[in-house]
Amino acid sequence: MSKKRYKYLVPILLIIFWALLSYPKIISPFFLATPSGTIVKLYELFKTGVILPDIYYTLYRIFTSLAIGTFIGLAFGLLFGLISNLWKYMEGTIDFFRSLPAFALFPFFILIFGPGDYAKIGVTAWFIAFIMMISSAYAISHVNETRIKVARTLGASKIQIFFRVILPDGLSELMVGFRN
């Protein structure tokens, strides 16, 4: 079996396992619908358009959270990456808040934003911000020092060094945060 076929093996096995549990009604249909019943219901929801507002609001929450979390995470990550002493002082606090499960903070976000979309967006943005903050701080702080010294020697300003040396050199590491 080729490598490309292996990636389909687990989903296929899960569907078979699902069918083996649902068709003979080992688990009540109230709790576990059959695969064919699920496909039929999903088709009906799309055909009638009932599911479209739910998809819209879900995508709205996802992209809003991604934008807010990325902006906040990049801003603080760049700050911590450029000022290494600040990272040394804040690292313990950041690790503490990063290690808290995002969904454990959900009641706190409900108290602040109320029981609606803002609380959901806030929790997700919180989670994304820490991923982006840590990856961008790491990317910026691990830029090749020799390149920065050469740019200084050639008379580059701090802004030029940031945009022409630090940012391009750390860009590959910054992409790790987006991938995660």
Coordinates of C-alpha atoms in Angstrom, one line a residue, residues 4-168:
K4 CA -0.8 8.3 0.0
R5 CA -3.4 5.5 0.7
Y6 CA -2.4 5.3 4.4
K7 CA -3.8 8.7 5.2
Y8 CA -7.3 7.4 4.3
L9 CA -7.0 4.2 6.4
V10 CA -7.8 5.7 9.8
P11 CA -10.9 7.7 8.6
I12 CA -12.2 4.6 6.8
L13 CA -11.7 2.5 9.9
L14 CA -13.5 5.0 12.0
I15 CA -16.5 5.0 9.7
I16 CA -16.5 1.2 9.7
F17 CA -16.4 1.2 13.5
W18 CA -19.2 3.8 13.6
A19 CA -21.3 1.7 11.3
L20 CA -20.7 -1.5 13.3
L21 CA -21.9 0.3 16.5
S22 CA -24.9 2.2 15.0
Y23 CA -26.5 -0.2 12.5
P24 CA -27.1 -3.1 14.9
K25 CA -28.1 -0.5 17.5
I26 CA -25.4 -1.5 20.0
I27 CA -25.6 2.2 20.9
S28 CA -29.0 3.8 20.9
P29 CA -29.9 5.8 17.8
F30 CA -30.7 8.6 20.1
F31 CA -27.0 8.9 21.0
L32 CA -25.4 7.6 17.8
A33 CA -27.0 8.0 14.4
T34 CA -26.1 5.8 11.5
P35 CA -23.6 7.1 8.8
S36 CA -26.3 7.0 6.1
G37 CA -28.8 8.8 8.3
T38 CA -26.3 11.4 9.1
I39 CA -25.5 12.0 5.4
V40 CA -29.2 12.2 4.6
K41 CA -29.9 14.7 7.4
L42 CA -26.9 16.8 6.4
Y43 CA -28.1 16.9 2.7
E44 CA -31.6 18.0 3.9
L45 CA -30.0 20.8 6.0
F46 CA -28.0 22.1 3.1
K47 CA -30.9 21.7 0.6
T48 CA -33.3 23.7 2.9
G49 CA -30.6 26.2 3.8
V50 CA -31.2 25.8 7.5
I51 CA -27.6 25.1 8.3
L52 CA -26.2 28.1 6.3
P53 CA -26.6 30.7 9.1
D54 CA -24.8 28.4 11.5
I55 CA -21.9 27.9 9.1
Y56 CA -21.7 31.7 8.6
Y57 CA -21.6 32.5 12.3
T58 CA -19.0 29.7 12.9
L59 CA -16.8 31.1 10.2
Y60 CA -17.3 34.6 11.6
R61 CA -16.1 33.5 15.0
I62 CA -13.2 31.6 13.6
F63 CA -11.8 34.4 11.5
T64 CA -12.5 37.1 14.0
S65 CA -10.7 35.1 16.7
L66 CA -7.8 34.4 14.3
A67 CA -7.4 38.1 13.4
I68 CA -7.6 39.3 17.0
G69 CA -5.4 36.6 18.5
T70 CA -2.8 36.9 15.7
F71 CA -2.6 40.7 16.0
I72 CA -2.2 40.6 19.8
G73 CA 0.2 37.7 19.7
L74 CA 2.4 39.2 17.0
A75 CA 2.5 42.6 18.7
F76 CA 3.6 41.2 22.0
G77 CA 5.8 38.5 20.5
L78 CA 7.7 41.1 18.4
L79 CA 8.1 43.3 21.5
F80 CA 9.4 40.4 23.6
G81 CA 11.6 39.2 20.8
L82 CA 13.2 42.7 20.3
I83 CA 13.6 43.4 24.0
S84 CA 15.1 40.2 25.4
N85 CA 15.2 41.5 29.0
L86 CA 11.5 42.0 28.9
W87 CA 11.0 38.4 27.8
K88 CA 13.2 37.2 30.7
Y89 CA 11.0 39.0 33.2
M90 CA 7.7 38.0 31.7
E91 CA 8.5 34.4 30.7
G92 CA 7.2 32.8 33.9
T93 CA 4.0 34.8 33.8
I94 CA 3.4 34.0 30.1
D95 CA 4.1 30.3 30.7
F96 CA 1.6 30.3 33.6
F97 CA -1.2 31.8 31.6
R98 CA -0.3 29.7 28.5
S99 CA -0.5 26.5 30.4
L100 CA -4.1 27.3 31.6
P101 CA -6.6 25.3 29.4
A102 CA -8.4 27.9 27.2
F103 CA -11.8 26.2 27.9
A104 CA -11.2 26.3 31.7
L105 CA -11.2 30.1 31.3
F106 CA -14.6 30.1 29.5
P107 CA -16.6 31.0 32.6
F108 CA -14.3 33.9 33.2
F109 CA -14.8 35.1 29.6
I110 CA -18.6 34.7 30.0
L111 CA -18.5 36.9 33.1
I112 CA -16.6 39.6 31.2
F113 CA -18.3 39.4 27.8
G114 CA -21.6 37.8 28.5
P115 CA -23.0 34.5 27.2
G116 CA -22.7 35.1 23.5
D117 CA -20.3 35.3 20.5
Y118 CA -17.9 37.6 22.3
A119 CA -17.0 35.1 25.0
K120 CA -16.4 32.4 22.4
I121 CA -14.3 34.7 20.3
G122 CA -12.4 35.9 23.4
V123 CA -11.4 32.3 24.5
T124 CA -10.3 31.4 21.0
A125 CA -8.3 34.6 20.5
W126 CA -6.7 34.0 23.9
F127 CA -5.5 30.6 22.8
I128 CA -4.3 31.9 19.4
A129 CA -2.5 34.9 21.0
F130 CA -0.3 32.8 23.1
I131 CA 0.7 30.5 20.2
M132 CA 1.5 33.5 18.1
M133 CA 3.3 35.4 20.9
I134 CA 5.7 32.5 21.7
S135 CA 6.4 31.6 18.1
S136 CA 7.1 35.3 17.1
A137 CA 9.2 36.0 20.2
Y138 CA 11.2 32.9 19.4
A139 CA 11.6 33.9 15.7
I140 CA 12.7 37.4 16.4
S141 CA 15.0 36.6 19.2
H142 CA 16.8 33.9 17.2
V143 CA 17.7 36.0 14.2
N144 CA 21.3 35.7 13.1
E145 CA 23.3 38.4 15.0
T146 CA 25.9 38.6 12.4
R147 CA 23.4 39.9 9.8
I148 CA 22.2 42.5 12.3
K149 CA 25.8 43.6 13.0
V150 CA 26.6 43.8 9.2
A151 CA 23.5 45.9 8.6
R152 CA 24.5 48.3 11.5
T153 CA 28.0 48.5 10.1
L154 CA 26.6 49.5 6.7
G155 CA 24.7 52.3 8.3
A156 CA 21.1 50.8 8.4
S157 CA 18.6 52.5 10.7
K158 CA 16.8 50.5 13.3
I159 CA 13.6 50.5 11.2
Q160 CA 15.6 49.3 8.1
I161 CA 17.3 46.5 10.2
F162 CA 13.8 45.4 11.5
F163 CA 12.1 45.3 8.1
R164 CA 15.1 44.2 5.9
V165 CA 17.0 41.9 8.3
I166 CA 15.0 40.8 11.4
L167 CA 11.6 40.3 9.8
P168 CA 12.7 38.3 6.7

